[in-house]
mmCIF file of C-alpha atoms and ligand atoms in Angstrom:
data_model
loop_
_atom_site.group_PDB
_atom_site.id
_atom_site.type_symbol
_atom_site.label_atom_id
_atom_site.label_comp_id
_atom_site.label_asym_id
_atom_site.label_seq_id
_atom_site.Cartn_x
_atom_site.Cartn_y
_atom_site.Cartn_z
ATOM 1 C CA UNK A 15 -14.282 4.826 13.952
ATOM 2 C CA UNK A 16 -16.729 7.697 13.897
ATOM 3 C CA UNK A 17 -19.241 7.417 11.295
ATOM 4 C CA UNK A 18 -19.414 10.368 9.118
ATOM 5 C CA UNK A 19 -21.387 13.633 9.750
ATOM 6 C CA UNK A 20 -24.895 13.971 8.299
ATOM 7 C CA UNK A 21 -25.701 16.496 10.484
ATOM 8 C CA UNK A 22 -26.163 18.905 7.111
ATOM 9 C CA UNK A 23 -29.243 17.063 6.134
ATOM 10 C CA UNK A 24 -32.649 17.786 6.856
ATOM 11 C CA UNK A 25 -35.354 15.449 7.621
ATOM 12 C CA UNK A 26 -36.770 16.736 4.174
ATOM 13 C CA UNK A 27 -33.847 15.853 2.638
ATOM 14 C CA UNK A 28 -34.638 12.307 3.594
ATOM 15 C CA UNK A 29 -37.641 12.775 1.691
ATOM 16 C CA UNK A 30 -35.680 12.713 -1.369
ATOM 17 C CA UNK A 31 -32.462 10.566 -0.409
ATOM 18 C CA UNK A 32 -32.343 7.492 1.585
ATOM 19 C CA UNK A 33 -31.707 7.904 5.197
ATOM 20 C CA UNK A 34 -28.810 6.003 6.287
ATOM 21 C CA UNK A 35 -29.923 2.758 7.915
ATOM 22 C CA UNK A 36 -28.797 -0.889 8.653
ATOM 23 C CA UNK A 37 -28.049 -1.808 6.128
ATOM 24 C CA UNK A 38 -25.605 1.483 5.435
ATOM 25 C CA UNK A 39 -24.643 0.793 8.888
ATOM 26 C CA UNK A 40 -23.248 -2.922 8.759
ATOM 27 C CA UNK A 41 -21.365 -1.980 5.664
ATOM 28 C CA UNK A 42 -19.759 0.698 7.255
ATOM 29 C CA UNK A 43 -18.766 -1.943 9.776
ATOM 30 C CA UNK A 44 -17.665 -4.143 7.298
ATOM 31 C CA UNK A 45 -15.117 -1.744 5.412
ATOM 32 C CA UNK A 46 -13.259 -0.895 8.764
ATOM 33 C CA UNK A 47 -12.997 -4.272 9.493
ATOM 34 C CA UNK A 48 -11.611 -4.758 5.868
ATOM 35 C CA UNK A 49 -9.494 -1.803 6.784
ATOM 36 C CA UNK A 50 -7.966 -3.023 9.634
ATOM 37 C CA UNK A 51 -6.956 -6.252 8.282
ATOM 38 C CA UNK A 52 -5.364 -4.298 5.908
ATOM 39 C CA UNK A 53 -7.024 -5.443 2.928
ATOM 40 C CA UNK A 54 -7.915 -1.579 1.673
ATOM 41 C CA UNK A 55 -4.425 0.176 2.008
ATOM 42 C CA UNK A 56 -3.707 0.685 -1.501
ATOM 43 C CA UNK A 57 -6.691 1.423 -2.731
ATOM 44 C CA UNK A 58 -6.360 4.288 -4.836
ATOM 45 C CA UNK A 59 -9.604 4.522 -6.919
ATOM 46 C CA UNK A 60 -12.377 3.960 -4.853
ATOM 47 C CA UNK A 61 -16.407 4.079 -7.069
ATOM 48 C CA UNK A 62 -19.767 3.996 -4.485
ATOM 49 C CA UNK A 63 -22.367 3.104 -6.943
ATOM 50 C CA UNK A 64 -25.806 4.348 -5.740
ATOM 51 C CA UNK A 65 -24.146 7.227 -3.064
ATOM 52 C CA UNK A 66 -27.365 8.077 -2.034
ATOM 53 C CA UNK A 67 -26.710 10.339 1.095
ATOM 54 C CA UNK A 68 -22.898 10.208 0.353
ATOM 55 C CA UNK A 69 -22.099 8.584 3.926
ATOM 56 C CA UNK A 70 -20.022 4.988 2.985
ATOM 57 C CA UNK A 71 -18.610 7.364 0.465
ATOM 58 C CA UNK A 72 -17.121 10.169 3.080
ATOM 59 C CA UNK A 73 -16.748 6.931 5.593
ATOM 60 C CA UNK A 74 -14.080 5.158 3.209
ATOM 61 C CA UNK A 75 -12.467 8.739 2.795
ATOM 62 C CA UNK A 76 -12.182 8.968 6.598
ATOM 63 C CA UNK A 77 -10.791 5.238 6.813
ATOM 64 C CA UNK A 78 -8.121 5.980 3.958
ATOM 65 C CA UNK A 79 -7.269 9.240 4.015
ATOM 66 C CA UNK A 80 -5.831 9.196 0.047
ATOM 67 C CA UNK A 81 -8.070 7.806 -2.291
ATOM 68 C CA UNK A 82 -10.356 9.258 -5.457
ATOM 69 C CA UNK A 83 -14.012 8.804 -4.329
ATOM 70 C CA UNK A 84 -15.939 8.510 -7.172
ATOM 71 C CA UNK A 85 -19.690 8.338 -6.274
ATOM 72 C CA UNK A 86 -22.224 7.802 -8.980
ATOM 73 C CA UNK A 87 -26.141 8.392 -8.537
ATOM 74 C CA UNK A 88 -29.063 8.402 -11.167
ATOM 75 C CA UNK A 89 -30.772 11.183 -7.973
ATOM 76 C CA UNK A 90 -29.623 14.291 -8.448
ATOM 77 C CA UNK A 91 -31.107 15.023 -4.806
ATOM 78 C CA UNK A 92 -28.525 11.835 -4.173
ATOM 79 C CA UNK A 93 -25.515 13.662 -6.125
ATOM 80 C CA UNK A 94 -25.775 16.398 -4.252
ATOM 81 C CA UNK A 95 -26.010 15.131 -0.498
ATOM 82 C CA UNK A 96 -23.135 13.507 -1.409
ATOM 83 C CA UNK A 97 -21.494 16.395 -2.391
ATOM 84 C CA UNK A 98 -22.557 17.790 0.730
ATOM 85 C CA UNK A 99 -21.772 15.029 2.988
ATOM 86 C CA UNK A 100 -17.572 14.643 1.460
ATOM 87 C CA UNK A 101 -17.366 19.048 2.102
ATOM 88 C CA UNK A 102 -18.927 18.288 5.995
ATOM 89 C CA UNK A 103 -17.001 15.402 6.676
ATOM 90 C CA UNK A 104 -13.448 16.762 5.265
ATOM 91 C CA UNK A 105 -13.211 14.368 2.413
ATOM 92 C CA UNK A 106 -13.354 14.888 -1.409
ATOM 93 C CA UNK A 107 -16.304 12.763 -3.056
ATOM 94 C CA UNK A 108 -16.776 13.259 -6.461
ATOM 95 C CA UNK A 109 -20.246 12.707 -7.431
ATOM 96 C CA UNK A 110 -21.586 11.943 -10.906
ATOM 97 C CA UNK A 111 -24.909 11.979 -12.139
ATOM 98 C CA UNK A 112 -24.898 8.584 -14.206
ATOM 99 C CA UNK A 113 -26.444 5.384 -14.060
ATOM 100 C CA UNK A 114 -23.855 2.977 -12.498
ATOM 101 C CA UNK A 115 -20.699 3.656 -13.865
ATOM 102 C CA UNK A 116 -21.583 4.455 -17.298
ATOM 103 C CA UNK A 117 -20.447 7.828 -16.817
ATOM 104 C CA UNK A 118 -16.722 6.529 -17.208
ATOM 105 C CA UNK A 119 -16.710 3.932 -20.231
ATOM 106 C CA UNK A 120 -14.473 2.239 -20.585
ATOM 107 C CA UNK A 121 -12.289 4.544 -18.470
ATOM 108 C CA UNK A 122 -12.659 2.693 -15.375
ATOM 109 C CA UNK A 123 -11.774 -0.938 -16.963
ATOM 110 C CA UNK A 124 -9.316 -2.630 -14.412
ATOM 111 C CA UNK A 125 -9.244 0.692 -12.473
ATOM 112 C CA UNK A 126 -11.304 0.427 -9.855
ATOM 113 C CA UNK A 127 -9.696 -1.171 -6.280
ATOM 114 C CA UNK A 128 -12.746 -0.563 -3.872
ATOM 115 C CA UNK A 129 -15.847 -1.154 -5.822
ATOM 116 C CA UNK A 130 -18.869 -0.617 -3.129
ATOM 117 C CA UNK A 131 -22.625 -1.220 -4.309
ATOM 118 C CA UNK A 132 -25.589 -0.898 -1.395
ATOM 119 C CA UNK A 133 -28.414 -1.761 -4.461
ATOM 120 C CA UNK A 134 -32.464 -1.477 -3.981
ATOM 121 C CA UNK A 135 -32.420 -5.209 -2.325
ATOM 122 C CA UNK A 136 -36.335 -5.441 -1.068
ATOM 123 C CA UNK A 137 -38.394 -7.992 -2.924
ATOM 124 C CA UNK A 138 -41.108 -5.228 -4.131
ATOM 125 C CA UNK A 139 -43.749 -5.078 -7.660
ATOM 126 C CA UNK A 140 -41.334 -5.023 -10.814
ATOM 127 C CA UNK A 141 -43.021 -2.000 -11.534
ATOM 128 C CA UNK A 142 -41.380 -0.178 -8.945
ATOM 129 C CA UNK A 143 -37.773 -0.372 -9.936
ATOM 130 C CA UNK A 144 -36.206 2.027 -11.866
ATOM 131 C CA UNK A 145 -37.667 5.518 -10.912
ATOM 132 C CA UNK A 146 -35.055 7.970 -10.770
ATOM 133 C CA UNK A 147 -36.652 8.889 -7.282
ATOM 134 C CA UNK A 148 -36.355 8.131 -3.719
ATOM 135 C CA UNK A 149 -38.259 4.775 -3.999
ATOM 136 C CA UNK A 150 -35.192 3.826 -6.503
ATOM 137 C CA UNK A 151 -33.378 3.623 -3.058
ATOM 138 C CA UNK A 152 -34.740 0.676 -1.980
ATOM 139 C CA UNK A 153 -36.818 -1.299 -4.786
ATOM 140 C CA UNK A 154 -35.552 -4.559 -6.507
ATOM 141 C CA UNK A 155 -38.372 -6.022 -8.192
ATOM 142 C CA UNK A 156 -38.523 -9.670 -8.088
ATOM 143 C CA UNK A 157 -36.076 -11.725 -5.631
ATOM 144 C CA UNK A 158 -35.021 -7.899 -4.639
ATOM 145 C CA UNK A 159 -32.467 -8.662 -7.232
ATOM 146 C CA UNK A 160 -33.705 -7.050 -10.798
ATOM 147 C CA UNK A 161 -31.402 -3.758 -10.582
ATOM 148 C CA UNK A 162 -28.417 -5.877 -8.734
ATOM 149 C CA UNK A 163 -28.303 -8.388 -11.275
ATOM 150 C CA UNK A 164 -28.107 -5.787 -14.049
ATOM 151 C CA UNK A 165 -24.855 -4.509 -12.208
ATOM 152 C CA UNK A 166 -23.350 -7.899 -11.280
ATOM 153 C CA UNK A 167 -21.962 -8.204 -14.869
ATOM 154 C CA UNK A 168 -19.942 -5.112 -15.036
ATOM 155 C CA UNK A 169 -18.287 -6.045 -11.886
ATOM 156 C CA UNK A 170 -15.519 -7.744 -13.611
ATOM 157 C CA UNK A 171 -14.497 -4.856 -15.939
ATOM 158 C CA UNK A 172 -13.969 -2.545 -13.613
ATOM 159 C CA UNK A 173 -12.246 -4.286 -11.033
ATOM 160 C CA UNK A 174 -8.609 -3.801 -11.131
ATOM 161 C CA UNK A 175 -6.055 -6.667 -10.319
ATOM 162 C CA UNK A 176 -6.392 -6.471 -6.274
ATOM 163 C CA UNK A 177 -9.758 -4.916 -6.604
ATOM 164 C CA UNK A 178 -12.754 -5.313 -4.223
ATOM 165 C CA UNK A 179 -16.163 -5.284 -5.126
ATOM 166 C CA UNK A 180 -18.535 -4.933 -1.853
ATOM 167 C CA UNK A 181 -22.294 -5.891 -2.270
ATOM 168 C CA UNK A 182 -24.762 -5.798 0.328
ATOM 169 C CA UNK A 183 -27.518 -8.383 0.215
ATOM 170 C CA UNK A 184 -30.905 -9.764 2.251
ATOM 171 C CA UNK A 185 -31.517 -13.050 2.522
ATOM 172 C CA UNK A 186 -34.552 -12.932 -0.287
ATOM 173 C CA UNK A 187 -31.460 -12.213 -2.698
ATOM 174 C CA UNK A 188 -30.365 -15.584 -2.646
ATOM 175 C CA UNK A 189 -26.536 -14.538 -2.001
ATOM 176 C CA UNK A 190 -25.453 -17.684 -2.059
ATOM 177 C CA UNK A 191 -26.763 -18.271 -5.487
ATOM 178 C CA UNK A 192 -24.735 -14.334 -6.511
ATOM 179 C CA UNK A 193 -21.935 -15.765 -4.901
ATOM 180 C CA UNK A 194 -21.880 -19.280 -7.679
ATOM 181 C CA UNK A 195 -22.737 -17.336 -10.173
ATOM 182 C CA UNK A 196 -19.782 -14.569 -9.846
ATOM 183 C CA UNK A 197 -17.253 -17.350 -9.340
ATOM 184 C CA UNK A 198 -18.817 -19.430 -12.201
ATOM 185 C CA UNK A 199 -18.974 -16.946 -14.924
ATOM 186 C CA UNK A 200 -15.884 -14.530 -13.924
ATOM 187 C CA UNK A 201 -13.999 -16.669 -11.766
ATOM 188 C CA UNK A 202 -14.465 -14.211 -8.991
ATOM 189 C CA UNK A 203 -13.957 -15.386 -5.456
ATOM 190 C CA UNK A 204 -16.569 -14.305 -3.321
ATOM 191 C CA UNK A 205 -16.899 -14.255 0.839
ATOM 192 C CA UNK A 206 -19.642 -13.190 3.654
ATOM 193 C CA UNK A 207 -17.813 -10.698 5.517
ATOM 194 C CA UNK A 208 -20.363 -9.483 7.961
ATOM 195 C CA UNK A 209 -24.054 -10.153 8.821
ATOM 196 C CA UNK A 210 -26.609 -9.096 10.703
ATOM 197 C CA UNK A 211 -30.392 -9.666 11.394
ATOM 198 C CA UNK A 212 -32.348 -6.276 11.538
ATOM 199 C CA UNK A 213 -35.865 -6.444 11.955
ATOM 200 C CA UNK A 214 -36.845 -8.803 9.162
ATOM 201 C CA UNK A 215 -34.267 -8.111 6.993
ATOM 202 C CA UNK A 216 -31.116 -10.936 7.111
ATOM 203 C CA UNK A 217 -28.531 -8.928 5.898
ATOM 204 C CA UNK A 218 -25.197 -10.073 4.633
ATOM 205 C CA UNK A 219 -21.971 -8.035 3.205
ATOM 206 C CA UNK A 220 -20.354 -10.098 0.025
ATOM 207 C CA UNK A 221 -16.805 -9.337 -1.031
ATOM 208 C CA UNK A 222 -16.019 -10.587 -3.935
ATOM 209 C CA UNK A 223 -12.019 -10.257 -5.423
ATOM 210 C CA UNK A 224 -10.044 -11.726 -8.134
ATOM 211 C CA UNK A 225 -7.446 -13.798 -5.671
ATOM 212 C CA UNK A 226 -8.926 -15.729 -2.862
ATOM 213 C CA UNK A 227 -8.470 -13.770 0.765
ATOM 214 C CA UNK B 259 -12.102 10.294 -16.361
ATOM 215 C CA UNK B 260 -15.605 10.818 -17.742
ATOM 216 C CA UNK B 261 -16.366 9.842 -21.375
ATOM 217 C CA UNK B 262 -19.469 9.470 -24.141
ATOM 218 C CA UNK B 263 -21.422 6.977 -23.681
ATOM 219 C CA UNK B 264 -24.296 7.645 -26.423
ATOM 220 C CA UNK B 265 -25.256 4.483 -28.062
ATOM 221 C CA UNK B 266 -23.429 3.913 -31.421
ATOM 222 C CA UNK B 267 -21.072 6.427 -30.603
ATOM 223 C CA UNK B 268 -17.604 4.874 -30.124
ATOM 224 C CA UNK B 269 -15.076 7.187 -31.925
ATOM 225 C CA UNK B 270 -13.842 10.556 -30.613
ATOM 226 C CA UNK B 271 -15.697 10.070 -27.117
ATOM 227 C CA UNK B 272 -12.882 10.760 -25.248
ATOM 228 C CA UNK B 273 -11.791 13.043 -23.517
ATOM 229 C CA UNK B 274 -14.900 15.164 -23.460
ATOM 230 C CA UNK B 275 -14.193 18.835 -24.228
ATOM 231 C CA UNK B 276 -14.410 20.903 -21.492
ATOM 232 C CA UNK B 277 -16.553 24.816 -22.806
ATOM 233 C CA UNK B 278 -17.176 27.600 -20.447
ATOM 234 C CA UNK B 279 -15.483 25.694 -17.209
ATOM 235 C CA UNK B 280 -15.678 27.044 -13.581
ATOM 236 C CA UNK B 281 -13.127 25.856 -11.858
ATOM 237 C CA UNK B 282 -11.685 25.318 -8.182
ATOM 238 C CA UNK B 283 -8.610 24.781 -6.157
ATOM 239 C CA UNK B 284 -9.082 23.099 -3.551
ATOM 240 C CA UNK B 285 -6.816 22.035 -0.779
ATOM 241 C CA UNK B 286 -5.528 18.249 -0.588
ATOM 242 C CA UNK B 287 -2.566 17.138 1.329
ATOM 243 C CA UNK B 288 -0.215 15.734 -0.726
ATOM 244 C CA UNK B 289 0.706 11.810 -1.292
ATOM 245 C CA UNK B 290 3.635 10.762 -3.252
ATOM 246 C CA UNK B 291 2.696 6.887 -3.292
ATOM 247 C CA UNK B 292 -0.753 7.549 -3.812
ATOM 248 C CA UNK B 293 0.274 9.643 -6.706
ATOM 249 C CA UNK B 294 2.504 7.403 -8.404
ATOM 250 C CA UNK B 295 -0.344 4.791 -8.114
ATOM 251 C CA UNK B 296 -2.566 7.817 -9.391
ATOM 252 C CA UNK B 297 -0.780 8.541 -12.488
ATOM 253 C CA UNK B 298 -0.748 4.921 -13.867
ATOM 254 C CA UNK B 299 -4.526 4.820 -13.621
ATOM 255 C CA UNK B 300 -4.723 8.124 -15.702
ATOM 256 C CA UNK B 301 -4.893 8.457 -19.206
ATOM 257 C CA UNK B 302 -2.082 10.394 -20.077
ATOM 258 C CA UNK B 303 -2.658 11.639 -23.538
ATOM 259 C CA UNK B 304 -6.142 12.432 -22.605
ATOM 260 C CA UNK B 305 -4.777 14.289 -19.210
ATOM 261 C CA UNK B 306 -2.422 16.712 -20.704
ATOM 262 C CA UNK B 307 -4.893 16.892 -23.538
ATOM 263 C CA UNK B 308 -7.756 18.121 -21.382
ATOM 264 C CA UNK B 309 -5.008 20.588 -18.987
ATOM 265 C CA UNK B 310 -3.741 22.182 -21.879
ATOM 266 C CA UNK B 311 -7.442 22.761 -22.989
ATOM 267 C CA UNK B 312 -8.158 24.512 -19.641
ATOM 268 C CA UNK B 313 -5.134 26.483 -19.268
ATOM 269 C CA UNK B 314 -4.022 25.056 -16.531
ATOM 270 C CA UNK B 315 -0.566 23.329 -17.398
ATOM 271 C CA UNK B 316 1.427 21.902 -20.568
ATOM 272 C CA UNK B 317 2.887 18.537 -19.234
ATOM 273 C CA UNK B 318 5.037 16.431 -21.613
ATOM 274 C CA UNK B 319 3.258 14.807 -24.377
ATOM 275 C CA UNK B 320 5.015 10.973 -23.039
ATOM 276 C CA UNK B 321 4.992 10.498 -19.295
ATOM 277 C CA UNK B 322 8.666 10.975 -17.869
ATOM 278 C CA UNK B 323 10.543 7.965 -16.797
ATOM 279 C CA UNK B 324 11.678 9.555 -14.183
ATOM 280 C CA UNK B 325 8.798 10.820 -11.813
ATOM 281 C CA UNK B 326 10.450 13.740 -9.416
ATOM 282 C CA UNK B 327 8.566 14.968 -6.415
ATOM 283 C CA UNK B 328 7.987 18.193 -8.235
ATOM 284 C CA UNK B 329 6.415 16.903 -11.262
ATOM 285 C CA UNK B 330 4.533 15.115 -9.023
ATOM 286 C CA UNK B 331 3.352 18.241 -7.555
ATOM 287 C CA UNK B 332 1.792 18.927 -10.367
ATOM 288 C CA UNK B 333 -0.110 15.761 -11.295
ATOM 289 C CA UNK B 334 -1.332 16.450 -7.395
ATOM 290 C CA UNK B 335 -2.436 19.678 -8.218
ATOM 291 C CA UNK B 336 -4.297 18.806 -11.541
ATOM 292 C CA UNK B 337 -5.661 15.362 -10.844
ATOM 293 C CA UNK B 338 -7.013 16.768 -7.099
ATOM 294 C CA UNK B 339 -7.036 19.901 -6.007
ATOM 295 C CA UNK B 340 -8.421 21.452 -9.495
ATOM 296 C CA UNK B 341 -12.711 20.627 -9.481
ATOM 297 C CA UNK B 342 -15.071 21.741 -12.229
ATOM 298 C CA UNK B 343 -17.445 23.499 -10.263
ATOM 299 C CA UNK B 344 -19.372 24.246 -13.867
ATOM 300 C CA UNK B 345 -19.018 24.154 -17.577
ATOM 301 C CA UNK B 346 -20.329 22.218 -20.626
ATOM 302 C CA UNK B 347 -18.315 18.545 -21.978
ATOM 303 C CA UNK B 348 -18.786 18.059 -25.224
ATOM 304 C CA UNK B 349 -18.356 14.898 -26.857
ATOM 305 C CA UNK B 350 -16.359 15.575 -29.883
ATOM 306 C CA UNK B 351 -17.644 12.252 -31.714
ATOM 307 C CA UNK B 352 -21.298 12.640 -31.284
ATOM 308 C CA UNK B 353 -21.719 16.638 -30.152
ATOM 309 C CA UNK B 354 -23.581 15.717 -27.114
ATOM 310 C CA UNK B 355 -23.269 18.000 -24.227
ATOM 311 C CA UNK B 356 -23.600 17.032 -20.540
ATOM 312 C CA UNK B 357 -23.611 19.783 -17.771
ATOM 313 C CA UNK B 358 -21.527 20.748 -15.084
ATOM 314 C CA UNK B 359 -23.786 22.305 -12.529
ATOM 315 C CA UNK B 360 -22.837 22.771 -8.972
ATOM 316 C CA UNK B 361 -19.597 20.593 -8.951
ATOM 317 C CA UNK B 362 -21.455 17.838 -10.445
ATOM 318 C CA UNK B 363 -21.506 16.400 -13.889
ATOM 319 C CA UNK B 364 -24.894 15.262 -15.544
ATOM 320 C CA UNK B 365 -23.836 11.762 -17.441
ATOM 321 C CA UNK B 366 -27.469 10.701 -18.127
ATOM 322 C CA UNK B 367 -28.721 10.397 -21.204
ATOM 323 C CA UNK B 368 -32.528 10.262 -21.987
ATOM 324 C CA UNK B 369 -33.687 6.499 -22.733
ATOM 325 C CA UNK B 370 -33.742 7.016 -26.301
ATOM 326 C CA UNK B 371 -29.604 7.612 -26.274
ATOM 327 C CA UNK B 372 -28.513 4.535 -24.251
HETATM 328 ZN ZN1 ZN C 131 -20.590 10.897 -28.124
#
């Protein structure tokens, strides 16, 4: 399938938002694979945590046709391309300003079927995590994994019965060692679906789901 | 969907009350399975709570057994094709107000709330 439109955004924009890249890329690749094994055809509440430019967003849209999009971004710059993105690509994203899903609560408890996280993975100074700007995009502190592991533990709650949770990892993130620990503390099964080497970066897609697939 | 999330403050959170909204229709094509799935993800007394609140429809204070096309219709029509393109939420257990602006809601708090 197509990927989705970002013709609407400048390269200023990019200053502010991060570009689409491989990694956004081999996700995208991942879901329609997912798709077409049928694996996402009842997904009815979908939440992109970190939307960024809004693209896996407007993609899953495109692949499903009927699902809530629920994208959540602590960039407003973020919020908005992905605003922008769902209106250009014919798909309704609804953005939040909010950091992960705190936004919802408990709301979202055992709602959530397609649960999608592309986190700041590269092994970077701890002191560059946690801006609220672009460079929030990409850093992870130590291991690449200081904002992903602070995520990994609300995974559980929101996933609903046949939910998914999609995380996309480098090698430096020890995946492996994510994929013990989910299944060791929540019992959550957890599978590479896709990799891919891209420059330096060894990049893997984890899906991780209450039933094993 | 969205709710309070101030620390310490746990009663009352939700639904947020909705001041000043700007809303809009827009146009989605209509699902009935997707809906059905929809509605059992919803909080219902919170849903009819907040549509009442806006105007926009009185459903039935229990969900129906019975789940017609036309009632349907409307959950469709509330649930997706109404946005808040502005407007205030205020948290009636804490008073804290987070912003609509531009079809987005602002659910940060400053670090001295979370
Ligand atoms: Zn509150």
């Amino acid at each position: 399938m197509k990927t989705p439109s970002l013709s609407h955004l400048r390269p200023s924009d990019y200053m502010n938002v991060y570009e689409p890249s491989e990694d956004t890329f081999l996700l995208l690749d991942a879901l329609e694979a997912e798709a077409d094994a049928g694996l996402l055809k009842d997904a009815t509440v979908c939440l992109e945590v970190g939307s960024g430019s809004g693209c896996v967003s407007a993609f899953v849209g495109m692949l499903l046709k009927t699902c809530v999009l629920l994208a959540t971004d602590i960039n407003p710059h973020a919020t908005s391309a992905s605003l922008q993105t769902g209106i250009k690509n014919n798909v309704h994203i609804d953005p939040v300003l909010s950091h992960f899903a705190s936004a919802f609560g408990s709301r979202l408890a055992g709602n959530v079927d397609l649960l999608i996280f592309n986190p700041p993975y590269v092994v970077t100074p701890s002191d560059e995590v946690g801006s609220n700007g672009i460079e929030a995009a990409w850093a992870g502190g130590v291991d690449g994994m200081e904002v992903t592991s602070k995520f990994l533990p609300l995974v559980n709650d929101l996933l609903s019965a046949n939910g998914l949770f999609y995380l996309v990892t480098v090698r430096e993130n020890k995946p492996l060692e994510i994929m013990r620990e989910m299944r060791d503390t929540y019992g959550l099964f957890a599978k590479v679906v896709l990799t891919r080497r891209a420059g330096i970066e060894g990049l893997a897609i984890v899906r991780f789901s209450r039933t094993e697939i | 969907m969205l709710m309070c999330h101030v620390k310490g403050c746990s009663t009352d959170n939700f639904p947020l009350r909705i001041e000043d909204a700007e809303m809009e229709q827009v146009e989605v094509e209509f699902n009935e399975d997707f809906c059905r799935r929809l509605i059992n993800k919803i909080d219902w007394p919170a849903f009819v709570q907040t549509a009442f609140a806006l105007g926009l429809d009185q459903l039935p204070a229990a969900l129906p057994d019975d789940l017609d096309e036309e009632f349907l219709q409307r959950i469709h029509k509330l649930a997706l094709e109404t946005k808040l393109k502005a407007g205030r939420m205020v948290c009636n257990g804490c008073k804290h107000v987070y912003l609509i602006t531009d079809g987005i809601p602002n659910m940060l708090l400053q670090e001295t709330e979370v």
